[in-house]
XYZ file of C-alpha atoms in Angstrom:
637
model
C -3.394 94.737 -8.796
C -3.842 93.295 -5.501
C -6.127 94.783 -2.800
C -4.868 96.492 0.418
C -5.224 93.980 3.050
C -4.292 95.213 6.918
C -3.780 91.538 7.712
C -0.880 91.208 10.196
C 1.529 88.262 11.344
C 0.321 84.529 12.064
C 2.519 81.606 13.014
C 2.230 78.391 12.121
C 4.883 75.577 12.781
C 6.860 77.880 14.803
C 7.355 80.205 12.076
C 5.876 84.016 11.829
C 3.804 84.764 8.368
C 4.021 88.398 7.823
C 1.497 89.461 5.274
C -0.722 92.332 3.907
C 0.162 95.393 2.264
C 0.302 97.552 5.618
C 3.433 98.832 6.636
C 4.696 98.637 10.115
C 4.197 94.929 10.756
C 6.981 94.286 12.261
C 8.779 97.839 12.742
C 5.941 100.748 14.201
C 8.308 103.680 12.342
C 7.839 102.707 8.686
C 4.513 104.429 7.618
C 6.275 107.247 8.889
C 9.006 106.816 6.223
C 6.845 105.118 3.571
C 3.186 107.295 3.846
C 2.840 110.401 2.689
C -0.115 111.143 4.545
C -1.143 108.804 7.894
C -4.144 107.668 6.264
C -2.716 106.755 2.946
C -3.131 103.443 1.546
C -0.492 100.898 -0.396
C -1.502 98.421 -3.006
C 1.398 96.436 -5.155
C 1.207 94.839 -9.019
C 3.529 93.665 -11.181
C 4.008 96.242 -14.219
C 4.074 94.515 -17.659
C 4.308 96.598 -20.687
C 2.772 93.630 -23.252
C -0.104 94.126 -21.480
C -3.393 95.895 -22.941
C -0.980 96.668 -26.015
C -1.874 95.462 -29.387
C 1.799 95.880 -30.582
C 3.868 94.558 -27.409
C 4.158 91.335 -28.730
C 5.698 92.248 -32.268
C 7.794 95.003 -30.909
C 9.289 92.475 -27.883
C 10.116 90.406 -31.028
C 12.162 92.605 -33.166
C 14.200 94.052 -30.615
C 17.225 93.651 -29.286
C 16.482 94.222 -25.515
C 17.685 91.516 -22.867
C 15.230 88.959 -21.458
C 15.711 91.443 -18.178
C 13.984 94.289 -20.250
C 10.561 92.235 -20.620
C 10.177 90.778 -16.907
C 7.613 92.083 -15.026
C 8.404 94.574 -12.491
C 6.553 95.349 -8.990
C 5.361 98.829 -8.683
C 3.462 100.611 -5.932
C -0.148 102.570 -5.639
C -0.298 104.682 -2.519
C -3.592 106.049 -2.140
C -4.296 109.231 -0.063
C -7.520 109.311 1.697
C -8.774 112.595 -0.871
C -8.608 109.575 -3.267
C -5.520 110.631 -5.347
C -3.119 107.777 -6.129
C 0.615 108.080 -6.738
C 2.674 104.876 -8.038
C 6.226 104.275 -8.786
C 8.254 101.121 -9.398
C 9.845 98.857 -6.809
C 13.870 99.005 -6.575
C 15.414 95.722 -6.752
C 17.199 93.867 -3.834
C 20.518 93.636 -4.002
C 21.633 89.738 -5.214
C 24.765 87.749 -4.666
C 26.856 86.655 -7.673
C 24.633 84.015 -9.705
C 21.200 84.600 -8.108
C 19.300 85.116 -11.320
C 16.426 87.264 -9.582
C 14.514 87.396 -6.449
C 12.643 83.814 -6.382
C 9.361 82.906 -5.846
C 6.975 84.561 -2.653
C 5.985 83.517 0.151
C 9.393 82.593 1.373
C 11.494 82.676 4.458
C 13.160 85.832 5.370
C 15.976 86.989 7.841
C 15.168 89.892 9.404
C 16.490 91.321 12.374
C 18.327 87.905 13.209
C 14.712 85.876 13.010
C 13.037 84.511 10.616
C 9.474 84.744 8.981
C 7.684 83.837 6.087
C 7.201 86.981 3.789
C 4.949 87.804 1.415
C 5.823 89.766 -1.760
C 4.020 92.854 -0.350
C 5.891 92.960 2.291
C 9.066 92.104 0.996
C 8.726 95.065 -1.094
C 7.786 97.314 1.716
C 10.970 96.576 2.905
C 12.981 97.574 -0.248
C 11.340 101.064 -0.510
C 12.427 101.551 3.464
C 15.562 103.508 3.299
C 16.295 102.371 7.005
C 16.491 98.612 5.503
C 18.305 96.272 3.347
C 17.128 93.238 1.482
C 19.646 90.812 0.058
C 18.832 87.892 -1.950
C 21.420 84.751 -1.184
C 22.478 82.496 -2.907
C 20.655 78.787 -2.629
C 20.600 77.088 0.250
C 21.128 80.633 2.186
C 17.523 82.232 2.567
C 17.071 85.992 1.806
C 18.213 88.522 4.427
C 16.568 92.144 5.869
C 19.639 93.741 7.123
C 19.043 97.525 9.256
C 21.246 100.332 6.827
C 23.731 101.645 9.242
C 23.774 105.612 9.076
C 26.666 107.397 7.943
C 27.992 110.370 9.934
C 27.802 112.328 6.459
C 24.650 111.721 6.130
C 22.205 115.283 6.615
C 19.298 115.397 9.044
C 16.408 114.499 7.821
C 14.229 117.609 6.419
C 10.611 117.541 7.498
C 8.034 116.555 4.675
C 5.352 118.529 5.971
C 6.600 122.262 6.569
C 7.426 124.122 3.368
C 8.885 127.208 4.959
C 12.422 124.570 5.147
C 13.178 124.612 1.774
C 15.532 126.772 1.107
C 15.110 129.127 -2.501
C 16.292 127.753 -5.389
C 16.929 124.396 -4.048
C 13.782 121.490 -4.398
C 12.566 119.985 -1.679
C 13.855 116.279 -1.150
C 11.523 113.657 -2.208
C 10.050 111.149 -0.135
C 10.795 107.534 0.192
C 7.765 106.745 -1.745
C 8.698 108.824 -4.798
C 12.050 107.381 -4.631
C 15.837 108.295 -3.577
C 18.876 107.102 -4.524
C 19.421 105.254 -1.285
C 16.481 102.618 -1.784
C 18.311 101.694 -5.283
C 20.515 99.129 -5.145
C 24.173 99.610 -7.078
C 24.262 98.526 -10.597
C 26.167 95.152 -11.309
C 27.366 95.714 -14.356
C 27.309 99.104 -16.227
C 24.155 98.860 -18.678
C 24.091 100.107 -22.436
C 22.080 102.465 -23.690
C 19.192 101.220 -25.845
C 16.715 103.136 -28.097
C 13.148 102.255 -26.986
C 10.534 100.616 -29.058
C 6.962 101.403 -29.154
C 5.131 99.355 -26.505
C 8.639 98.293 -24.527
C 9.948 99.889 -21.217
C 13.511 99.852 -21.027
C 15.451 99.392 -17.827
C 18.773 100.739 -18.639
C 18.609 103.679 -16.016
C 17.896 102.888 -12.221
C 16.246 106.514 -12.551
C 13.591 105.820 -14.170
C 12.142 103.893 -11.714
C 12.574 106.208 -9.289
C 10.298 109.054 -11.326
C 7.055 109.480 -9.387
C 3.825 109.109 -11.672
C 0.811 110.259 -10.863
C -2.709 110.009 -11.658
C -5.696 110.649 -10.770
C -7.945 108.020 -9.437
C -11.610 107.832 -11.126
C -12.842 106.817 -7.601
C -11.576 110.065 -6.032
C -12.937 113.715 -5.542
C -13.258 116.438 -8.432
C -9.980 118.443 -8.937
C -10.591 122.039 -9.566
C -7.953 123.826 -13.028
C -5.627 125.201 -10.429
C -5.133 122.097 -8.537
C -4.513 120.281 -11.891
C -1.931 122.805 -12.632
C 0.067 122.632 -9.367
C -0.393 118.860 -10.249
C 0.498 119.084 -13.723
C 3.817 121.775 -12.752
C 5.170 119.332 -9.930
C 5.429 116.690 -12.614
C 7.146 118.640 -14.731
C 9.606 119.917 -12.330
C 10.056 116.058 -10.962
C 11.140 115.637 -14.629
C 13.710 118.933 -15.023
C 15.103 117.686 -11.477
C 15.312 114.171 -12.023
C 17.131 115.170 -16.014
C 19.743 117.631 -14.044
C 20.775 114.917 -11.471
C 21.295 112.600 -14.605
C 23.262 114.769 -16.161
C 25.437 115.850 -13.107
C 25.920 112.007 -12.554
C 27.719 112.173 -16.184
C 29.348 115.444 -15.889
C 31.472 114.819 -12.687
C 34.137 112.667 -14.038
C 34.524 114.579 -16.985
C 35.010 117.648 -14.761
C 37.548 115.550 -12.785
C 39.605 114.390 -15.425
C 40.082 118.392 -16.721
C 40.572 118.891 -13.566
C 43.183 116.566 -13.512
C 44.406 117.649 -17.257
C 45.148 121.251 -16.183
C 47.948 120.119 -13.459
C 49.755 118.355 -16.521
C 51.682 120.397 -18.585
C 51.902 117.426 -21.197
C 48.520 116.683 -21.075
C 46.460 117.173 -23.851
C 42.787 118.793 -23.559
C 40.158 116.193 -23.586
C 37.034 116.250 -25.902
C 34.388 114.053 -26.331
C 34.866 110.329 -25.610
C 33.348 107.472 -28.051
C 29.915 107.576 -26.193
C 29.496 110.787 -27.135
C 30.131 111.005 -30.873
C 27.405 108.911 -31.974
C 25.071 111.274 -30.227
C 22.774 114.384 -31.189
C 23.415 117.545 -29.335
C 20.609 117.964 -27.112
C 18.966 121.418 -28.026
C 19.366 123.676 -24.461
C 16.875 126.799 -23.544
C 17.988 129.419 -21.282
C 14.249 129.782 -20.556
C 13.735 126.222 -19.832
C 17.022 126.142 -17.523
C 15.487 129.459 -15.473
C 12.010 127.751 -14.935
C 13.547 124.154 -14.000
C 16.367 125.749 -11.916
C 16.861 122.609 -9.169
C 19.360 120.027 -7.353
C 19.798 116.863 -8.048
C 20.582 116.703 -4.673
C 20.163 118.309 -1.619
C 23.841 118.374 -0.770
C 24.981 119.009 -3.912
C 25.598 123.240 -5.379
C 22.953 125.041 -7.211
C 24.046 125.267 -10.440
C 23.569 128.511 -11.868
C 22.567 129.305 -15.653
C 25.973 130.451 -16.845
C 27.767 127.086 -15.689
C 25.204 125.152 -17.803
C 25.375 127.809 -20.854
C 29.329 126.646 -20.343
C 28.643 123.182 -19.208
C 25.961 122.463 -22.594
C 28.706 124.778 -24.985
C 31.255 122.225 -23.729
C 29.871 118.662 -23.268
C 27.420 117.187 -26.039
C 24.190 116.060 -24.875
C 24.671 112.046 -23.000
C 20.984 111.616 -24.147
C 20.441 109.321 -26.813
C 16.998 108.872 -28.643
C 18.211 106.140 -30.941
C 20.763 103.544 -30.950
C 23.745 104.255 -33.579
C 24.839 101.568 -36.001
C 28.583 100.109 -35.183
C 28.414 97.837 -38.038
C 27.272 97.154 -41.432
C 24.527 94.091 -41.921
C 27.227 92.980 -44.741
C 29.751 92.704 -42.241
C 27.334 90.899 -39.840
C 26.466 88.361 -42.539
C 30.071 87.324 -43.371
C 31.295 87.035 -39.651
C 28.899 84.726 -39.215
C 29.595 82.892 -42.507
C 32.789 83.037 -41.286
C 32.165 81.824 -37.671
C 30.336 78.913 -39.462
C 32.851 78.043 -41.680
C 35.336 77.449 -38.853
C 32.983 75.519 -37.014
C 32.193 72.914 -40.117
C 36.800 72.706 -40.572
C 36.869 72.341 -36.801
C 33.943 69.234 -37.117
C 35.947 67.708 -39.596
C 39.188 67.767 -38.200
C 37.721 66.427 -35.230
C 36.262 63.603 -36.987
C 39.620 63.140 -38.727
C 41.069 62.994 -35.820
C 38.723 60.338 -34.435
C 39.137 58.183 -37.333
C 42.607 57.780 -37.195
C 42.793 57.098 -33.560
C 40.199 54.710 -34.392
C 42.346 53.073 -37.481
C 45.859 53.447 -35.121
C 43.593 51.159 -32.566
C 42.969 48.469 -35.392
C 46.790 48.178 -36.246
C 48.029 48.073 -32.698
C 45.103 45.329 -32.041
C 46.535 43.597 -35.280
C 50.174 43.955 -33.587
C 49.242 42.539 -30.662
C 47.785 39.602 -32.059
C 50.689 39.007 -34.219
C 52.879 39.464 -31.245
C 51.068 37.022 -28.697
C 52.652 34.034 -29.733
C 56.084 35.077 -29.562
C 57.766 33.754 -26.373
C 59.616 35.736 -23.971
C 62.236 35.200 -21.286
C 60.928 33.411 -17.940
C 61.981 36.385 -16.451
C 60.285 38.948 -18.441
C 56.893 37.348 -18.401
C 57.120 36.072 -14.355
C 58.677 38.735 -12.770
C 62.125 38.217 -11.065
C 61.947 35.417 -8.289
C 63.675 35.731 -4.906
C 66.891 34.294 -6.311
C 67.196 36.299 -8.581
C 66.269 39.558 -6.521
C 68.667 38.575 -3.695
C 71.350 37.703 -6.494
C 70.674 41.131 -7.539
C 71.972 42.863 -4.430
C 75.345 40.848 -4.836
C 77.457 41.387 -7.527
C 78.370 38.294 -9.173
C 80.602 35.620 -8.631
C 81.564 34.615 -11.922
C 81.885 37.445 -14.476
C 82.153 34.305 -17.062
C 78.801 32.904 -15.939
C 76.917 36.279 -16.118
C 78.167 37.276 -19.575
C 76.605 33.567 -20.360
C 73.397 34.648 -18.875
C 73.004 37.778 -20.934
C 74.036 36.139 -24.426
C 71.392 33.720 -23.580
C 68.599 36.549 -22.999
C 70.341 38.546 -25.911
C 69.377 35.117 -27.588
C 66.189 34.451 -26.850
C 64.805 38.105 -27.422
C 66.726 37.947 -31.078
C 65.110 34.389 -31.810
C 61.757 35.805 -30.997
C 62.422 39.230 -33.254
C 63.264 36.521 -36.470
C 60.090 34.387 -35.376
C 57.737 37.630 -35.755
C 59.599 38.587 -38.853
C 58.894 35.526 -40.110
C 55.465 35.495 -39.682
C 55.294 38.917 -40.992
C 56.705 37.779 -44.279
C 54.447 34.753 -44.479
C 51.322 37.084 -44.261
C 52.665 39.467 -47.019
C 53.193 35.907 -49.235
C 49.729 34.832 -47.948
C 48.599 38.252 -49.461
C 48.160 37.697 -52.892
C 45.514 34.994 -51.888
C 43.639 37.227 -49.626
C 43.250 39.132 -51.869
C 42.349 36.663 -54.614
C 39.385 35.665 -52.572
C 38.526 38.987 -51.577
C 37.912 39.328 -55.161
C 36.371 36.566 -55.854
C 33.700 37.079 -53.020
C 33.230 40.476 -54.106
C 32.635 39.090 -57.911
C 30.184 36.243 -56.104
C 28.295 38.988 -54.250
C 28.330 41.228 -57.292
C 26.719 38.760 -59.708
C 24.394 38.011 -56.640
C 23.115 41.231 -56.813
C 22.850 41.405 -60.382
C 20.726 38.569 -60.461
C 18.364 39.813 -57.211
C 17.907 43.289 -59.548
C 16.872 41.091 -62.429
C 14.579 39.246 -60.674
C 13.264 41.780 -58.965
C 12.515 43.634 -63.060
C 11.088 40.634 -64.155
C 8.621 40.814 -61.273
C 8.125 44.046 -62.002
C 7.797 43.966 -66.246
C 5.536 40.838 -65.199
C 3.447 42.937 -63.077
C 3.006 46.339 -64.787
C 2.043 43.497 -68.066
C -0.403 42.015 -65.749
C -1.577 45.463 -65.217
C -1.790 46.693 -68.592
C -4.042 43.218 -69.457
C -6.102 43.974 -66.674
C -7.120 47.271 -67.754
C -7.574 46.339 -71.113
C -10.007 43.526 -70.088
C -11.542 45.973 -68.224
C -11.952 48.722 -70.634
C -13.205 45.708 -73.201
C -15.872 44.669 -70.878
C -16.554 48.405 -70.412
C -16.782 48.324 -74.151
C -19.237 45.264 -74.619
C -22.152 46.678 -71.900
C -21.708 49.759 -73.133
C -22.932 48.272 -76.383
C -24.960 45.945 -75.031
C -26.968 48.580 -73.072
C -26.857 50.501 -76.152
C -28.672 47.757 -78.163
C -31.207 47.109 -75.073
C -31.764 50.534 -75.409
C -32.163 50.400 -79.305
C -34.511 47.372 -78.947
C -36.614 48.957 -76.083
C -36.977 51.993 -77.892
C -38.045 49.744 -81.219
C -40.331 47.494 -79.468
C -41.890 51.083 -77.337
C -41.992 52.498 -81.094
C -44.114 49.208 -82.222
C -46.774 49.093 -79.667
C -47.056 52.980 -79.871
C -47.622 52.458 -83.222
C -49.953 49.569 -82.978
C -51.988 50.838 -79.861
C -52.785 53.782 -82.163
C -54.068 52.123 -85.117
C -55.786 50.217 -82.603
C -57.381 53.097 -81.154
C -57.794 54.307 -84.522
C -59.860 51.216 -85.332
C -62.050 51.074 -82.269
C -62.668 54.969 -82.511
C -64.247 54.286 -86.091
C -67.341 53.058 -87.145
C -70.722 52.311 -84.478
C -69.845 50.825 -81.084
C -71.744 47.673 -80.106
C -71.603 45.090 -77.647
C -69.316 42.969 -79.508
C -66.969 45.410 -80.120
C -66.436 46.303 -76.922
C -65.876 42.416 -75.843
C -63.348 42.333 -79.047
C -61.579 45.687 -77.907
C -61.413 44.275 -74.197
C -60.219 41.149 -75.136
C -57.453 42.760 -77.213
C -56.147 45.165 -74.971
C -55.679 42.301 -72.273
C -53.296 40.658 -74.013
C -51.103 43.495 -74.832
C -51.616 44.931 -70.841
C -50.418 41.936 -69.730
C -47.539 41.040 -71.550
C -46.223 44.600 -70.875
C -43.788 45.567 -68.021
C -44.447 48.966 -67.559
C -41.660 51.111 -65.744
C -40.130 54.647 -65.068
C -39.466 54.680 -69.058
C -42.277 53.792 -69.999
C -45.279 54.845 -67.454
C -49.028 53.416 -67.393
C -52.102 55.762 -68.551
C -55.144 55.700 -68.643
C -55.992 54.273 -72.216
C -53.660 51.543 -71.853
C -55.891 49.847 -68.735
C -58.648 47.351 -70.284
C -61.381 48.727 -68.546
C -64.350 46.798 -68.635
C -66.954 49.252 -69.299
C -69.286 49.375 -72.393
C -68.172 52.995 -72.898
C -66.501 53.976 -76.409
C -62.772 55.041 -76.170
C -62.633 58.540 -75.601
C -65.916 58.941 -74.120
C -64.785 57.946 -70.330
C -62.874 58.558 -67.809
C -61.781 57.404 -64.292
C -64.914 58.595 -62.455
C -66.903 56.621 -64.796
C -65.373 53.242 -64.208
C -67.538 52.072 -61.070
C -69.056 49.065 -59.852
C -72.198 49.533 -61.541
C -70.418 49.766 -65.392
C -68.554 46.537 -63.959
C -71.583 44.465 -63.690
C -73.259 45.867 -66.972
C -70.252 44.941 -69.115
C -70.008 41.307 -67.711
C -73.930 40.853 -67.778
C -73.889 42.402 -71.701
C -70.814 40.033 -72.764
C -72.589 37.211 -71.134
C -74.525 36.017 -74.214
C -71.507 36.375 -76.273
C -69.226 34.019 -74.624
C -69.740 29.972 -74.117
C -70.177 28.804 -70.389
C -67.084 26.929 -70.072
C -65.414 30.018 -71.618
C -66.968 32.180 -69.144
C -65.832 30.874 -65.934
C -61.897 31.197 -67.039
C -62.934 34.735 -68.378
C -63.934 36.189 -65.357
C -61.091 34.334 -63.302
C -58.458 36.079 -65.529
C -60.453 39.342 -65.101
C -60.572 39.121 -61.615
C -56.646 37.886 -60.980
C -55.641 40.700 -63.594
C -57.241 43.651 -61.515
C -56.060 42.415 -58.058
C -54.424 44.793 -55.656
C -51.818 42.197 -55.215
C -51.190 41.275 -58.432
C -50.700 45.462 -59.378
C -48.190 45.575 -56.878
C -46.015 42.924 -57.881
C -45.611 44.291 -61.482
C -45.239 47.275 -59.994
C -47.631 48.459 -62.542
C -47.721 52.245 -60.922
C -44.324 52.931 -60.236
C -43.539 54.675 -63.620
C -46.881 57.429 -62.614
C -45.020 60.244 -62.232
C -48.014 62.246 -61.008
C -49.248 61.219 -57.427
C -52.994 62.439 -58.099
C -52.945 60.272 -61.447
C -51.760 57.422 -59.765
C -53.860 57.508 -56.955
C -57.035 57.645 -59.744
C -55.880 54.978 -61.387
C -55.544 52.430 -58.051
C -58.762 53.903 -56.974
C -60.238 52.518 -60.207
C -58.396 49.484 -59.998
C -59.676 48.648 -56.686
C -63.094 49.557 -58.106
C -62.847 47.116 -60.632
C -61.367 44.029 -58.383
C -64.006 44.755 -55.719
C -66.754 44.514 -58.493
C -65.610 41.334 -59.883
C -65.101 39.854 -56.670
C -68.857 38.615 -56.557
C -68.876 37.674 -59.958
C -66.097 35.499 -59.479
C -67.959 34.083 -56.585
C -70.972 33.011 -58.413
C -69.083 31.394 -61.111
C -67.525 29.221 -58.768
């Protein structure tokens, strides 16, 4: 909603900018017309019923409302300075034929035979004056503010503020700001009755907009019950007034056509018109009729509860809660089957009807080129000289010589009628050929074809064989490492079998019977030459027992904390005697190269230890062992 603003006019460029929400700009005497009270305040919106509305958007979708029905519409807040609020809609300006609404604000305005650039506050300030009219003109006039010239029928004005002028049993008038039938511009075109869906405000009665709402602002003071009732009752009787004024509206030309009916004496009596059969009776209350007893208007008679006992007994109810069905959805569905049939036989005879102008084009052009070589008359090709022109005007001298003129033309037009007949028959004989090679060139293209499609499934038998050997080669190849891997496997698994096998009847012969030096030099030795032609891997891991530790321990009876540099030394120093000198020298080099760090790393000896603790154990030993020999290998040297 937008604010209040007291902001008057400003020029700029020569031009006065009227805006705010204040009345009384430009003319001192509108708050007077507009405010109920002098301090009241007026804000404007646009009213939109999709909005905060979970529905609006499906129900705007299935009905059958206008475009009109879903624009937003202006309405206005006036604020007293208690703090109530009271709002009602905006009447529309009047438009000339094909203005499709109102445009877009700030815009130049006439008013008052100047012009000024108006805001869509105060353009709509202007529309609820009663004293003014606005008039939207057609492009490239701008809109006009025109003063509403009074009418000598028109009656005094009552004043707002004393009660005691009301007169009983009549209401008082309303003000400008609730709305009067003079601030509403005349209907167009008469509007239809539609039934309302849930969510959608329809606009097919100017009187709705006129109906005053009220509420009470959560920004003003406390009400006490009895003021909410007065509140509550002058709705209600804003309602029963603003139903009977509708009604009368319907009911005076009926009355005037009995009226007219009863001076007739052939005349039949009227009943209810086509509007009115579709319609429920509206159910009427004698107690609701004595408790909303009002005018529609203040010039208008009271109407008394027996007229509308007689008036309700007579007439139906012109109120319609829902929309009757005129047709059937069966009869829908084949008009427009029907409506699209004639459209498809009204496609097709126009494209008939282009085709043959197009083929009567390609004989006449065939005509004409036939008919270009035929020679005509001097005259008729060069137009008639002088001479002959000023011959013309004379008759001639010699009838003799003119009747010679004219059998030569008569000639000459004759000789070139048996020259185009002639060539006429000479392309009918030629026919036969045409159409001979016409055949033949089809027969050429057709075999043409033929042999393109062949090719073309050769290529294709050639490739989908190509295909099929492919795959087979592939699935083949699949085949042999399949088997191949299979046998690796087989052997792997043999050869793992074997030196399982012969590592425990190894152990089993080193475990039995005493353990000497010798032994131990014997065991070492053997163990070396299985650890090193072994590739140990994620398959098949490294222990402990499988390391040729050179220790003088038994098997079984050590483990990794017992291979240090100390049982290094003792084992070499023991073996010593048992081994030649030359031997010696390469014993320890091989010793020493077969515990290196390096030399574990490129076999990747520990890469099938699963366990990180075990692995680390058995480099740690490793290391040991290297470090140990490292001297030895020194001394040797």
């Amino acid at each position: 909603m937008a604010s209040p603003s007291l902001a008057g006019p400003s020029s700029s460029n020569g031009i006065h900018k009227i805006q705010g929400s204040a009345p009384g700009v430009l003319d001192p005497t509108q708050p007077g017309r507009l405010l109920r009270h002098p301090g009241s305040r007026l804000a404007f919106a646009s009213f939109d019923p999709t909005i905060a509305h979970p529905g609006a958007s499906n129900a705007a979708q299935n009905t059958n409302h206008g475009v009109e029905n879903y624009r937003p519409k202006r309405i206005v807040v006036e604020t007293s300075p208690q703090g109530a609020s009271f709002w009602r809609f905006v009447p529309r300006a009047r438009r000339e034929d094909g203005v499709p609404d109102e445009g877009v604000w700030p815009r130049v305005v006439e008013v008052a035979g100047a012009r000024a650039e108006f805001t869509e506050d105060q353009w709509d300030i202007y529309k609820l004056d009663p004293h003014y009219q606005c008039l939207v003109r057609a492009y490239p006039r701008i809109p006009i503010i025109t003063p509403v010239t009074p009418s000598p029928n028109d009656a005094p004005p009552t004043n707002r503020t004393n009660p005691t002028d009301t007169l009983p049993g009549k209401r008082r008038p309303p003000s400008p700001l609730a709305g009067s039938d003079a601030d509403v511009p005349p209907p167009s075109a008469p509007k239809k009755r539609r039934g309302r869906s849930p969510g959608v405000l329809t606009s097919s009665e100017d009187e709705d907009e006129d109906m005053p709402y009220t509420y009470t602002s959560e920004k003003g003071p406390q009400r006490s019950k009895s003021q909410l009732r007065d509140l509550h009752e002058q709705n209600r009787r804003a309602r029963r007034e603003r139903t009977l004024r509708t009604q009368a509206k319907r009911e005076r030309p009926l009355e005037q056509d009995q009226d007219e009916s009863m001076f007739s004496p052939t005349h039949e009596e009227p009943g209810p018109g086509p509007r009115f059969q579709s319609m429920p009776p509206a159910p009427s209350s004698a107690s609701k009729r004595r408790k909303g007893g009002g005018l529609a208007r203040s010039n208008q008679p009271i109407i008394e509860e027996e007229e509308e006992e007689e008036s309700d007994a007579r007439q139906p109810s012109t109120r319609a809660f829902k929309r009757t069905r005129t047709a059937s959805p069966t009869s829908i569905k084949k008009t427009l089957e029907s409506k699209r049939a004639t459209r498809e036989r009204e496609k097709q005879a126009k494209w008939s009807k282009i085709m043959a102008g197009r083929k009567k084009d390609r004989d006449a052009q065939l005509m004409h080129g036939i008919l270009e070589e035929v020679p005509t008359p001097g005259s008729s090709q060069a137009g008639p000289s002088p001479s002959t022109i000023s011959s013309s005007t004379t008759p001639p001298a010699d009838p003799l010589e003119a009747d010679e003129q004219i059998t030569d033309a008569e000639r000459a037009r004759r000789a070139a009628l048996e020259e185009s007949i002639r060539k006429l028959q000479e392309l009918e004989q030629d026919k036969p050929l045409w159409d001979e090679a016409a055949k033949k060139r089809q027969m050429r293209e057709t075999a043409e074809e033929d042999e393109l499609r062949a090719k073309a499934e050769r290529r294709r038998q050639a490739a989908a064989a190509q295909d099929a050997h492919d795959r087979r080669e592939k699935f083949e190849g699949e085949e042999r490492a399949a088997a191949a891997r299979a046998e690796a496997e087989r052997f792997e698994r043999a050869a793992a079998a074997a030196r399982a096998r012969g590592e425990r009847s190894q152990r089993q012969r080193w475990e039995t019977g005493p353990w000497t030096t010798a032994r131990a030099l014997e065991r070492y030795r053997a163990m070396c030459a299985a650890f090193d032609s072994t590739k140990y891997a994620e398959n098949e891991p490294l222990a402990f027992e499988d390391v040729p530790w050179p220790v003088l321990h038994a098997p079984g009876t050590f483990g990794v904390e017992d291979v240090d540099w100390a049982a290094v030394e003792l084992f070499f120093a023991a073996v010593r005697p048992f081994v030649r000198g030359d031997e010696y020298k390469g014993f320890v080099e091989k010793s020493h190269r077969r515990f290196h760090p390096d030399r574990w790393r490129s076999r990747r000896i520990l890469a099938g230890v699963v366990d990180e603790a075990e692995r680390e154990e058995l480099e740690l030993a490793a290391n040991v062992t290297a470090q140990a020999l490292t001297p030895l290998w020194r001394d040797i040297k």
